[in-house]
Short mmCIF file of C-alpha atoms in Angstrom, two decimals:
data_model
loop_
_atom_site.label_atom_id
_atom_site.label_comp_id
_atom_site.label_asym_id
_atom_site.label_seq_id
_atom_site.Cartn_x
_atom_site.Cartn_y
_atom_site.Cartn_z
CA MET K 546 -24.15 -69.67 30.97
CA ASP K 547 -24.44 -66.70 32.89
CA VAL K 548 -27.41 -68.33 35.29
CA LEU K 549 -29.28 -63.99 36.23
CA MET K 550 -28.49 -62.39 32.17
CA LEU K 551 -30.25 -65.60 31.05
CA TRP K 552 -33.14 -65.32 32.84
CA LEU K 553 -33.88 -61.86 32.40
CA TYR K 554 -33.62 -62.37 29.29
CA SER K 555 -36.52 -64.55 29.42
CA ALA K 556 -38.16 -63.17 31.23
CA LEU K 557 -38.05 -59.95 28.47
CA LEU K 558 -38.75 -62.21 25.34
CA PHE K 559 -41.55 -63.61 27.40
CA CYS K 560 -43.10 -60.36 28.03
CA LEU K 561 -42.49 -59.76 23.99
CA GLN K 562 -44.75 -62.13 23.08
CA PRO K 563 -47.82 -60.09 22.25
CA PHE K 564 -45.82 -57.95 19.98
CA GLY K 565 -44.35 -61.01 18.09
CA VAL K 566 -47.96 -62.11 17.27
CA ILE K 567 -48.70 -58.53 15.54
CA TYR K 568 -45.62 -58.65 13.99
CA LEU K 569 -46.91 -62.46 12.16
CA LEU K 570 -49.98 -60.35 11.19
CA TRP K 571 -48.07 -57.29 10.39
CA ARG K 572 -46.31 -59.02 8.08
CA ALA K 573 -49.85 -61.63 6.67
CA ARG K 574 -50.68 -58.28 5.37
CA LYS K 575 -48.14 -58.89 2.27
CA GLN K 576 -47.01 -62.09 2.65
CA PRO K 577 -50.09 -65.07 3.69
CA GLU K 578 -47.93 -67.38 4.55
CA TYR K 579 -46.69 -65.88 7.75
CA ALA K 580 -50.46 -65.93 8.80
CA ARG K 581 -49.92 -69.47 8.49
CA HIS K 582 -47.85 -72.86 11.11
CA TRP K 583 -48.51 -70.32 14.52
CA GLY K 584 -48.20 -73.05 16.87
CA GLU K 585 -44.41 -73.76 14.88
CA ARG K 586 -43.11 -70.59 16.75
CA PHE K 587 -44.32 -71.66 20.13
CA ALA K 588 -43.58 -75.50 19.50
CA PHE K 589 -46.75 -76.52 19.93
CA TYR K 590 -47.43 -79.73 17.90
CA PHE K 591 -49.99 -82.63 18.52
CA LYS K 592 -47.15 -85.58 19.06
CA ARG K 593 -43.72 -85.71 19.50
CA GLN K 594 -41.89 -86.92 16.08
CA VAL K 595 -38.83 -88.22 17.40
CA SER K 596 -37.33 -89.44 14.32
CA PRO K 597 -36.57 -93.60 14.85
CA ALA K 598 -33.13 -93.03 13.12
CA SER K 599 -29.93 -92.87 15.71
CA ARG K 600 -28.56 -89.41 14.25
CA ARG K 601 -31.43 -86.79 13.79
CA VAL K 602 -29.44 -83.89 13.15
CA TRP K 603 -31.65 -80.25 13.54
CA VAL K 604 -30.39 -77.50 11.19
CA HIS K 605 -31.60 -73.92 11.51
CA ALA K 606 -31.10 -72.09 8.44
CA VAL K 607 -33.26 -68.46 9.34
CA SER K 608 -34.52 -67.58 5.77
CA LEU K 609 -33.63 -68.45 1.76
CA GLY K 610 -29.28 -67.32 1.54
CA GLU K 611 -29.12 -70.07 4.67
CA THR K 612 -30.61 -72.67 3.45
CA ARG K 613 -29.32 -72.51 -0.75
CA ALA K 614 -26.17 -72.37 1.72
CA ALA K 615 -27.11 -75.75 4.21
CA ALA K 616 -28.22 -77.15 0.75
CA PRO K 617 -24.31 -78.91 -0.63
CA LEU K 618 -23.27 -79.63 3.67
CA ILE K 619 -26.89 -81.48 4.25
CA GLU K 620 -26.73 -82.98 0.35
CA ALA K 621 -23.23 -84.06 2.29
CA LEU K 622 -24.12 -84.94 5.48
CA TYR K 623 -26.40 -88.02 3.82
CA LEU K 624 -24.30 -89.43 1.65
CA ALA K 625 -21.86 -89.58 4.51
CA GLN K 626 -25.09 -91.19 7.03
CA PRO K 627 -27.54 -92.34 4.57
CA ASP K 628 -29.49 -92.88 7.86
CA VAL K 629 -29.46 -90.02 9.14
CA HIS K 630 -32.86 -88.46 10.12
CA VAL K 631 -32.08 -83.91 9.52
CA ILE K 632 -35.07 -81.47 11.30
CA LEU K 633 -34.66 -78.46 8.83
CA THR K 634 -35.88 -74.93 10.84
CA HIS K 635 -36.49 -71.52 9.79
CA THR K 636 -37.76 -68.21 10.93
CA THR K 637 -39.23 -67.08 6.74
CA PRO K 638 -42.31 -68.41 4.58
CA THR K 639 -38.83 -68.06 2.08
CA GLY K 640 -36.84 -70.69 3.35
CA ARG K 641 -39.24 -72.56 3.90
CA ALA K 642 -40.46 -72.62 0.42
CA ALA K 643 -36.46 -73.03 -0.86
CA GLY K 644 -36.49 -76.07 1.64
CA GLN K 645 -39.24 -77.58 0.30
CA ALA K 646 -38.25 -77.34 -3.68
CA LEU K 647 -34.47 -78.36 -2.51
CA PHE K 648 -35.13 -81.28 -0.43
CA ALA K 649 -38.48 -82.33 -1.74
CA ALA K 650 -37.25 -86.17 -1.71
CA GLN K 651 -36.70 -86.55 1.34
CA LEU K 652 -40.05 -84.66 2.70
CA VAL K 653 -41.33 -87.15 0.83
CA ASP K 654 -39.78 -90.15 2.21
CA GLY K 655 -39.44 -89.29 5.42
CA ARG K 656 -35.52 -88.64 6.27
CA MET K 657 -36.85 -85.11 6.61
CA THR K 658 -39.09 -82.42 8.94
CA GLN K 659 -38.72 -79.04 8.18
CA VAL K 660 -41.17 -76.91 11.04
CA TYR K 661 -40.77 -72.91 11.82
CA VAL K 662 -37.89 -72.98 14.43
CA PRO K 663 -39.65 -72.01 17.73
CA TYR K 664 -38.92 -68.17 19.29
CA ASP K 665 -36.24 -68.43 21.70
CA LEU K 666 -38.46 -69.21 24.69
CA TYR K 667 -37.47 -71.30 27.99
CA THR K 668 -39.83 -73.44 27.04
CA ALA K 669 -40.48 -73.61 23.62
CA VAL K 670 -37.29 -73.97 22.85
CA ALA K 671 -37.43 -77.07 25.79
CA ARG K 672 -40.82 -77.83 23.91
CA PHE K 673 -38.74 -78.31 20.60
CA PHE K 674 -35.98 -80.42 22.63
CA HIS K 675 -37.76 -82.99 23.89
CA ILE K 676 -40.54 -82.72 20.74
CA PHE K 677 -38.00 -84.41 18.08
CA ALA K 678 -34.93 -85.33 20.37
CA PRO K 679 -31.64 -83.94 18.47
CA THR K 680 -28.39 -85.22 18.51
CA ASP K 681 -26.77 -82.24 16.89
CA VAL K 682 -27.70 -78.56 16.04
CA TRP K 683 -26.49 -77.05 13.38
CA VAL K 684 -26.98 -73.48 13.55
CA MET K 685 -26.21 -71.35 9.91
CA GLU K 686 -24.32 -68.10 9.87
CA THR K 687 -25.32 -65.29 12.47
CA GLU K 688 -28.11 -66.97 14.35
CA VAL K 689 -27.01 -67.00 17.63
CA TRP K 690 -30.15 -67.51 19.78
CA PRO K 691 -29.10 -68.03 24.14
CA ASN K 692 -32.09 -70.55 25.21
CA MET K 693 -31.66 -72.87 21.64
CA VAL K 694 -27.53 -72.93 23.40
CA ALA K 695 -28.17 -73.59 27.02
CA ALA K 696 -31.19 -75.87 26.36
CA ALA K 697 -28.44 -77.54 24.13
CA ASN K 698 -25.55 -77.26 26.02
CA ARG K 699 -28.76 -78.67 29.41
CA ARG K 700 -28.91 -81.69 27.13
CA GLY K 701 -26.11 -82.50 25.97
CA VAL K 702 -26.48 -82.23 22.46
CA ARG K 703 -23.81 -80.80 20.54
CA ILE K 704 -24.97 -77.13 19.03
CA SER K 705 -22.47 -75.58 16.24
CA LEU K 706 -22.01 -72.92 14.16
CA VAL K 707 -21.97 -73.52 10.89
CA ASN K 708 -20.82 -71.27 7.56
CA GLY K 709 -20.21 -68.81 10.87
CA ARG K 710 -19.81 -65.02 9.88
CA LEU K 711 -19.21 -61.41 12.41
CA SER K 712 -19.54 -58.46 11.11
CA GLU K 713 -18.11 -55.73 12.86
CA LYS K 714 -21.47 -53.95 13.44
CA SER K 715 -22.52 -56.84 14.76
CA LEU K 716 -19.06 -57.64 17.22
CA LYS K 717 -20.10 -54.54 18.05
CA GLN K 718 -23.42 -54.87 18.99
CA SER K 719 -22.77 -58.77 20.35
CA LEU K 720 -19.96 -57.03 23.41
CA LYS K 721 -23.25 -54.51 24.65
CA LEU K 722 -24.93 -57.70 25.72
CA SER K 723 -21.22 -59.93 25.98
CA ARG K 724 -22.39 -60.97 28.95
CA LEU K 725 -25.11 -63.13 28.10
CA MET K 726 -24.01 -63.25 24.46
CA GLY K 727 -20.07 -64.14 25.58
CA ALA K 728 -21.69 -67.02 27.00
CA ALA K 729 -24.08 -67.78 24.25
CA TYR K 730 -21.19 -68.47 21.86
CA ARG K 731 -18.81 -70.18 24.53
CA GLY K 732 -21.90 -73.10 24.80
CA PHE K 733 -21.39 -74.13 21.13
CA HIS K 734 -19.08 -76.99 20.84
CA ARG K 735 -18.04 -75.81 17.09
CA ILE K 736 -18.12 -72.98 15.23
CA CYS K 737 -16.89 -73.08 11.72
CA ALA K 738 -15.21 -69.71 10.61
CA GLN K 739 -15.86 -68.48 7.33
CA THR K 740 -12.69 -66.65 7.28
CA GLU K 741 -9.74 -65.84 9.74
CA ALA K 742 -11.30 -62.32 10.25
CA ASP K 743 -14.61 -64.01 11.80
CA ALA K 744 -12.80 -66.56 14.07
CA GLY K 745 -11.28 -62.79 15.57
CA ARG K 746 -13.81 -61.90 16.31
CA TYR K 747 -15.87 -64.48 17.68
CA VAL K 748 -12.29 -64.55 20.22
CA GLN K 749 -13.46 -61.33 20.64
CA VAL K 750 -16.88 -61.77 21.43
CA GLY K 751 -16.27 -64.22 24.15
CA ALA K 752 -15.20 -67.91 22.07
CA THR K 753 -12.32 -69.59 22.26
CA ALA K 754 -9.81 -71.22 20.46
CA MET K 755 -11.00 -74.32 20.81
CA GLN K 756 -14.52 -74.23 19.40
CA LEU K 757 -12.93 -72.36 16.04
CA VAL K 758 -11.59 -74.02 13.16
CA VAL K 759 -12.05 -71.79 10.00
CA THR K 760 -13.92 -74.04 7.20
CA GLY K 761 -14.41 -71.40 4.38
CA ASN K 762 -18.08 -70.00 2.62
CA LEU K 763 -20.03 -72.76 2.01
CA LYS K 764 -21.81 -70.72 -0.32
CA PHE K 765 -18.44 -71.08 -2.62
CA ASP K 766 -19.75 -74.74 -3.03
CA MET K 767 -23.51 -74.74 -4.10
CA LYS K 768 -24.23 -76.26 -7.62
CA ALA K 769 -26.53 -74.21 -10.07
CA PRO K 770 -29.58 -75.70 -10.49
CA GLU K 771 -28.88 -76.99 -14.43
CA ASP K 772 -32.48 -76.93 -14.82
CA GLN K 773 -33.07 -73.71 -13.67
CA VAL K 774 -29.79 -72.68 -15.93
CA SER K 775 -31.35 -74.31 -19.05
CA GLN K 776 -34.26 -72.52 -19.03
CA GLY K 777 -32.52 -69.27 -18.26
CA ARG K 778 -30.56 -69.86 -21.45
CA LEU K 779 -33.99 -70.79 -23.36
CA LEU K 780 -35.73 -67.74 -22.21
CA LYS K 781 -32.70 -65.77 -23.44
CA GLN K 782 -32.42 -67.43 -26.89
CA LEU K 783 -36.06 -65.39 -27.03
CA LEU K 784 -35.35 -62.56 -27.20
CA GLY K 785 -32.77 -62.59 -30.08
CA GLY K 786 -29.61 -60.97 -29.34
CA ARG K 787 -30.61 -58.56 -26.73
CA SER K 788 -28.66 -57.53 -23.67
CA VAL K 789 -30.12 -58.41 -20.78
CA VAL K 790 -28.95 -56.80 -17.38
CA VAL K 791 -30.47 -58.55 -14.01
CA LEU K 792 -31.22 -56.25 -10.99
CA SER K 793 -30.93 -59.10 -8.93
CA SER K 794 -31.94 -59.35 -4.95
CA THR K 795 -33.09 -55.26 -4.78
CA ARG K 796 -34.09 -53.64 -1.62
CA GLU K 797 -36.48 -51.69 -0.45
CA GLY K 798 -35.22 -48.11 -2.08
CA GLU K 799 -32.47 -49.76 -4.63
CA GLU K 800 -35.17 -49.95 -7.50
CA ALA K 801 -35.79 -45.85 -7.08
CA LEU K 802 -32.05 -45.65 -6.94
CA TRP K 803 -31.85 -46.90 -10.11
CA LEU K 804 -35.06 -45.56 -11.80
CA GLU K 805 -33.24 -42.30 -10.78
CA SER K 806 -30.45 -43.03 -12.46
CA LEU K 807 -31.02 -44.50 -15.69
CA PRO K 808 -32.27 -41.39 -17.88
CA SER K 809 -28.19 -39.92 -17.96
CA LEU K 810 -27.05 -42.99 -18.48
CA ALA K 811 -30.00 -45.14 -20.90
CA SER K 812 -27.33 -43.85 -23.93
CA SER K 813 -24.60 -45.46 -22.47
CA PHE K 814 -25.93 -48.94 -22.96
CA PRO K 815 -27.30 -50.58 -26.71
CA ARG K 816 -30.51 -49.22 -27.64
CA ASP K 817 -32.69 -52.26 -26.97
CA VAL K 818 -30.99 -53.41 -23.42
CA GLN K 819 -33.83 -55.41 -21.76
CA TRP K 820 -34.00 -54.63 -17.65
CA TRP K 821 -35.18 -57.67 -15.20
CA VAL K 822 -36.07 -55.96 -12.17
CA VAL K 823 -35.92 -58.75 -9.49
CA PRO K 824 -37.04 -57.46 -5.34
CA ARG K 825 -35.79 -59.77 -2.41
CA HIS K 826 -38.92 -60.06 -1.17
CA PRO K 827 -42.22 -61.59 -2.44
CA GLN K 828 -44.29 -58.86 -0.33
CA ARG K 829 -42.05 -56.53 -2.39
CA PHE K 830 -43.46 -57.36 -5.80
CA ASP K 831 -46.63 -54.95 -5.82
CA ASP K 832 -44.94 -52.37 -4.44
CA VAL K 833 -41.49 -52.02 -6.99
CA GLU K 834 -44.89 -53.21 -10.05
CA ARG K 835 -46.19 -49.71 -8.86
CA LEU K 836 -43.59 -47.87 -8.87
CA LEU K 837 -41.94 -49.21 -12.22
CA ILE K 838 -45.67 -48.05 -13.31
CA ASP K 839 -44.99 -44.93 -12.04
CA ALA K 840 -41.82 -44.19 -13.77
CA GLY K 841 -42.83 -45.01 -16.98
CA PHE K 842 -42.98 -48.39 -17.74
CA LEU K 843 -46.85 -48.40 -19.01
CA GLY K 844 -48.52 -51.15 -21.15
CA ASP K 845 -46.14 -53.95 -22.97
CA ARG K 846 -43.42 -51.85 -21.46
CA LEU K 847 -43.11 -53.95 -18.21
CA VAL K 848 -44.82 -57.69 -17.81
CA ARG K 849 -44.30 -59.93 -14.84
CA LYS K 850 -42.01 -63.28 -15.02
CA SER K 851 -45.54 -64.87 -13.61
CA LYS K 852 -46.77 -63.81 -16.44
CA LEU K 853 -44.68 -64.52 -18.68
CA ASP K 854 -44.35 -68.39 -16.93
CA ALA K 855 -48.43 -68.67 -17.58
CA LEU K 856 -48.38 -67.54 -21.66
CA PRO K 857 -47.89 -70.26 -24.84
CA GLU K 858 -44.42 -70.01 -26.14
CA ALA K 859 -45.19 -67.76 -29.11
CA GLU K 860 -46.79 -65.51 -27.31
CA ARG K 861 -43.99 -65.46 -24.85
CA GLN K 862 -41.62 -64.95 -26.75
CA ALA K 863 -43.50 -62.12 -28.44
CA ARG K 864 -44.51 -60.48 -25.20
CA MET K 865 -41.07 -60.83 -24.06
CA GLN K 866 -39.51 -58.85 -27.52
CA VAL K 867 -41.90 -55.99 -27.14
CA ALA K 868 -40.85 -55.95 -22.80
CA GLN K 869 -38.27 -53.21 -21.87
CA VAL K 870 -38.78 -54.30 -18.40
CA VAL K 871 -39.70 -57.28 -16.89
CA LEU K 872 -40.32 -57.87 -13.48
CA GLY K 873 -38.67 -61.46 -11.29
CA ASP K 874 -41.67 -61.78 -9.17
CA THR K 875 -41.01 -65.52 -8.78
CA MET K 876 -38.92 -67.40 -6.27
CA GLY K 877 -36.27 -69.82 -5.83
CA HIS K 878 -35.99 -69.85 -9.70
CA MET K 879 -32.75 -67.04 -9.05
CA PHE K 880 -29.89 -69.53 -11.12
CA GLU K 881 -32.43 -68.93 -13.90
CA TYR K 882 -32.34 -65.16 -14.03
CA TYR K 883 -28.64 -65.50 -13.66
CA ALA K 884 -28.25 -67.57 -16.52
CA LEU K 885 -30.32 -64.68 -18.78
CA ALA K 886 -28.45 -62.23 -17.94
CA ASP K 887 -25.38 -60.82 -19.66
CA VAL K 888 -24.65 -58.46 -16.81
CA VAL K 889 -26.17 -58.33 -12.93
CA MET K 890 -25.98 -55.90 -10.85
CA MET K 891 -26.36 -57.64 -7.56
CA GLY K 892 -28.71 -55.82 -4.45
CA GLY K 893 -28.52 -55.57 -1.22
CA ALA K 894 -25.13 -53.14 -1.55
CA TRP K 895 -26.16 -49.86 -3.24
CA MET K 896 -27.36 -49.16 -0.23
CA PRO K 897 -25.85 -50.14 3.03
CA LEU K 898 -27.93 -53.28 3.76
CA GLY K 899 -25.02 -55.33 3.65
CA GLY K 900 -24.85 -56.86 0.56
CA GLN K 901 -26.37 -60.35 -0.89
CA ASN K 902 -25.09 -63.09 -1.90
CA PHE K 903 -22.96 -62.68 -4.99
CA LEU K 904 -21.35 -65.55 -5.78
CA GLU K 905 -24.16 -67.50 -7.10
CA PRO K 906 -23.73 -65.23 -10.40
CA LEU K 907 -20.45 -65.36 -10.62
CA SER K 908 -20.37 -69.56 -10.49
CA ILE K 909 -22.11 -69.52 -13.78
CA GLY K 910 -19.39 -66.81 -14.90
CA LYS K 911 -21.69 -63.81 -15.02
CA PRO K 912 -19.67 -60.11 -14.59
CA THR K 913 -21.38 -59.12 -11.83
CA VAL K 914 -21.59 -55.51 -10.74
CA ILE K 915 -21.94 -54.89 -6.79
CA GLY K 916 -22.14 -50.96 -4.21
CA VAL K 917 -19.45 -51.27 -1.79
CA HIS K 918 -21.56 -51.87 1.05
CA THR K 919 -20.96 -55.74 1.31
CA HIS K 920 -20.40 -56.16 5.09
CA ASN K 921 -22.10 -59.25 5.04
CA PHE K 922 -19.63 -60.85 2.60
CA ALA K 923 -16.98 -58.50 3.69
CA GLN K 924 -14.15 -60.96 3.33
CA ALA K 925 -16.06 -62.80 -0.01
CA ALA K 926 -16.42 -59.46 -0.93
CA ALA K 927 -12.54 -58.26 -0.87
CA ASP K 928 -10.85 -61.86 -2.42
CA ALA K 929 -13.25 -61.82 -5.50
CA GLN K 930 -11.69 -57.79 -6.05
CA THR K 931 -8.41 -58.95 -5.77
CA ALA K 932 -9.02 -61.62 -8.64
CA GLY K 933 -10.39 -59.51 -10.79
CA ALA K 934 -13.77 -61.66 -10.72
CA LEU K 935 -16.80 -58.61 -9.10
CA VAL K 936 -16.25 -54.98 -9.61
CA GLN K 937 -17.34 -53.23 -6.82
CA CYS K 938 -18.74 -49.26 -7.35
CA VAL K 939 -19.25 -46.45 -5.58
CA GLY K 940 -22.57 -46.19 -6.15
CA MET K 941 -25.29 -46.92 -8.65
CA PRO K 942 -24.07 -44.31 -11.86
CA GLN K 943 -21.02 -45.91 -11.70
CA GLY K 944 -22.58 -49.30 -11.57
CA LEU K 945 -24.47 -48.67 -14.59
CA ALA K 946 -21.76 -46.58 -16.50
CA MET K 947 -19.82 -50.39 -15.63
CA ALA K 948 -22.25 -52.27 -16.56
CA ALA K 949 -22.52 -50.63 -19.69
CA SER K 950 -19.15 -50.83 -20.35
CA LEU K 951 -19.66 -54.49 -19.57
CA LEU K 952 -22.18 -54.58 -22.71
CA LEU K 953 -19.96 -53.32 -25.45
CA ASP K 954 -16.07 -54.70 -24.01
CA GLY K 955 -16.17 -57.98 -25.24
CA ALA K 956 -12.56 -58.52 -24.40
CA MET K 957 -13.24 -56.98 -20.66
CA TYR K 958 -16.59 -59.07 -20.62
CA SER K 959 -14.74 -62.94 -21.88
CA GLN K 960 -12.36 -61.65 -18.90
CA GLN K 961 -15.00 -60.94 -16.65
CA GLN K 962 -16.34 -64.73 -17.13
CA GLU K 963 -12.39 -65.94 -16.96
CA CYS K 964 -11.56 -64.44 -13.79
CA ALA K 965 -16.10 -65.70 -11.69
CA ILE K 966 -15.05 -68.94 -13.04
CA GLY K 967 -12.39 -69.11 -11.73
CA PHE K 968 -12.38 -67.55 -8.27
CA CYS K 969 -15.56 -69.35 -7.74
CA ALA K 970 -13.70 -73.06 -8.37
CA SER K 971 -10.56 -72.01 -6.10
CA HIS K 972 -12.71 -71.38 -2.83
CA ARG K 973 -14.54 -74.72 -3.03
CA GLY K 974 -13.99 -76.98 -0.57
CA ALA K 975 -15.60 -75.44 2.50
CA VAL K 976 -18.60 -78.38 2.68
CA ALA K 977 -15.27 -81.20 3.16
CA LYS K 978 -13.70 -79.01 5.83
CA THR K 979 -16.99 -78.33 8.16
CA LEU K 980 -18.48 -81.76 7.66
CA GLU K 981 -15.54 -83.34 9.27
CA SER K 982 -15.61 -80.86 11.78
CA LEU K 983 -19.37 -81.43 12.76
CA LEU K 984 -19.48 -85.31 12.32
#
């Protein structure tokens, strides 16, 4: 590790600490969870929390998507080594909530500890290693923090980058700080890359061939929660045959694109089609509701999923049947939304935001339409499109036209379903390859 660059980086972060607090306060305005557990952000705890387990694996999954991707790997780790203790960290409240839901049993029986990851301050990271004494560190996807890597290296703890992906944009950013980031990448014991293209970019930024192994994408190995799929199908039955299009994991600006494009294409859809709009981030639920109301979805035409859940079944069915738009404002239920959908329009790619995880709806055979901005899933998107499993469209109007065609063309719809299931099945196996590389 370049000592001078690491010192300068650490000094800069130390000076920026007040802005970290301001950021948490700003985010807490709309998502109060950001105002909690501040001590964990700086690795302040009441006492050491070293598990007696001989293997203590720190798994860092920054947010919701990374936590879901880590789930099958952690489950496989517990099967391979039942006595292992996992320290699961996150940066966002949505990631933390997902971890609590996915690993409730392990959190209760003491086989897992869950906290926020500390800021990458020299002293905070050092305290974290002292408090929890991990024997291994597995960092999910893109989280490369120089002080975390350096602290692991100083203690002789093996740190690995898991399900790693590096876009061209991120590569260019890392190359601008090559002395700092190149040393950080070389500090990993193992880099488990999703694709050969990712592995090539890691070499460009400073990693060595000895560190690299291409293990595939863990998101192909994610299992759809059976309870959520069943609940989604039950909800679909309450609609009495109405077509449902789910706008999933939408990001800021994408709902407006949909509202602008829909009027000219509304006649292309079945007359009673129902739209489910599911924003990616919970702090945007109220803003999106106001946007929908301003667009004319008033009274019974719009309902929030959380309100439907609070109703008795008969009232829920009546309310659903009159609604034109349902705002998906519940967290941790994405497969419920996918299961009730006839077509999924995946968010994050209608604007240059990198895309969201389209593999989830594909895994249960849902025809999925996505925009062109998929740099976070570039190889998977290209492979899925080649396999006929994913429909990629230039813009929202073309995406809506394709969604309408899928609803009305039974043969096209069935072909998309078959291709989606086959594509996901053919790419499974990343968990086994990754675990073999790490243990």
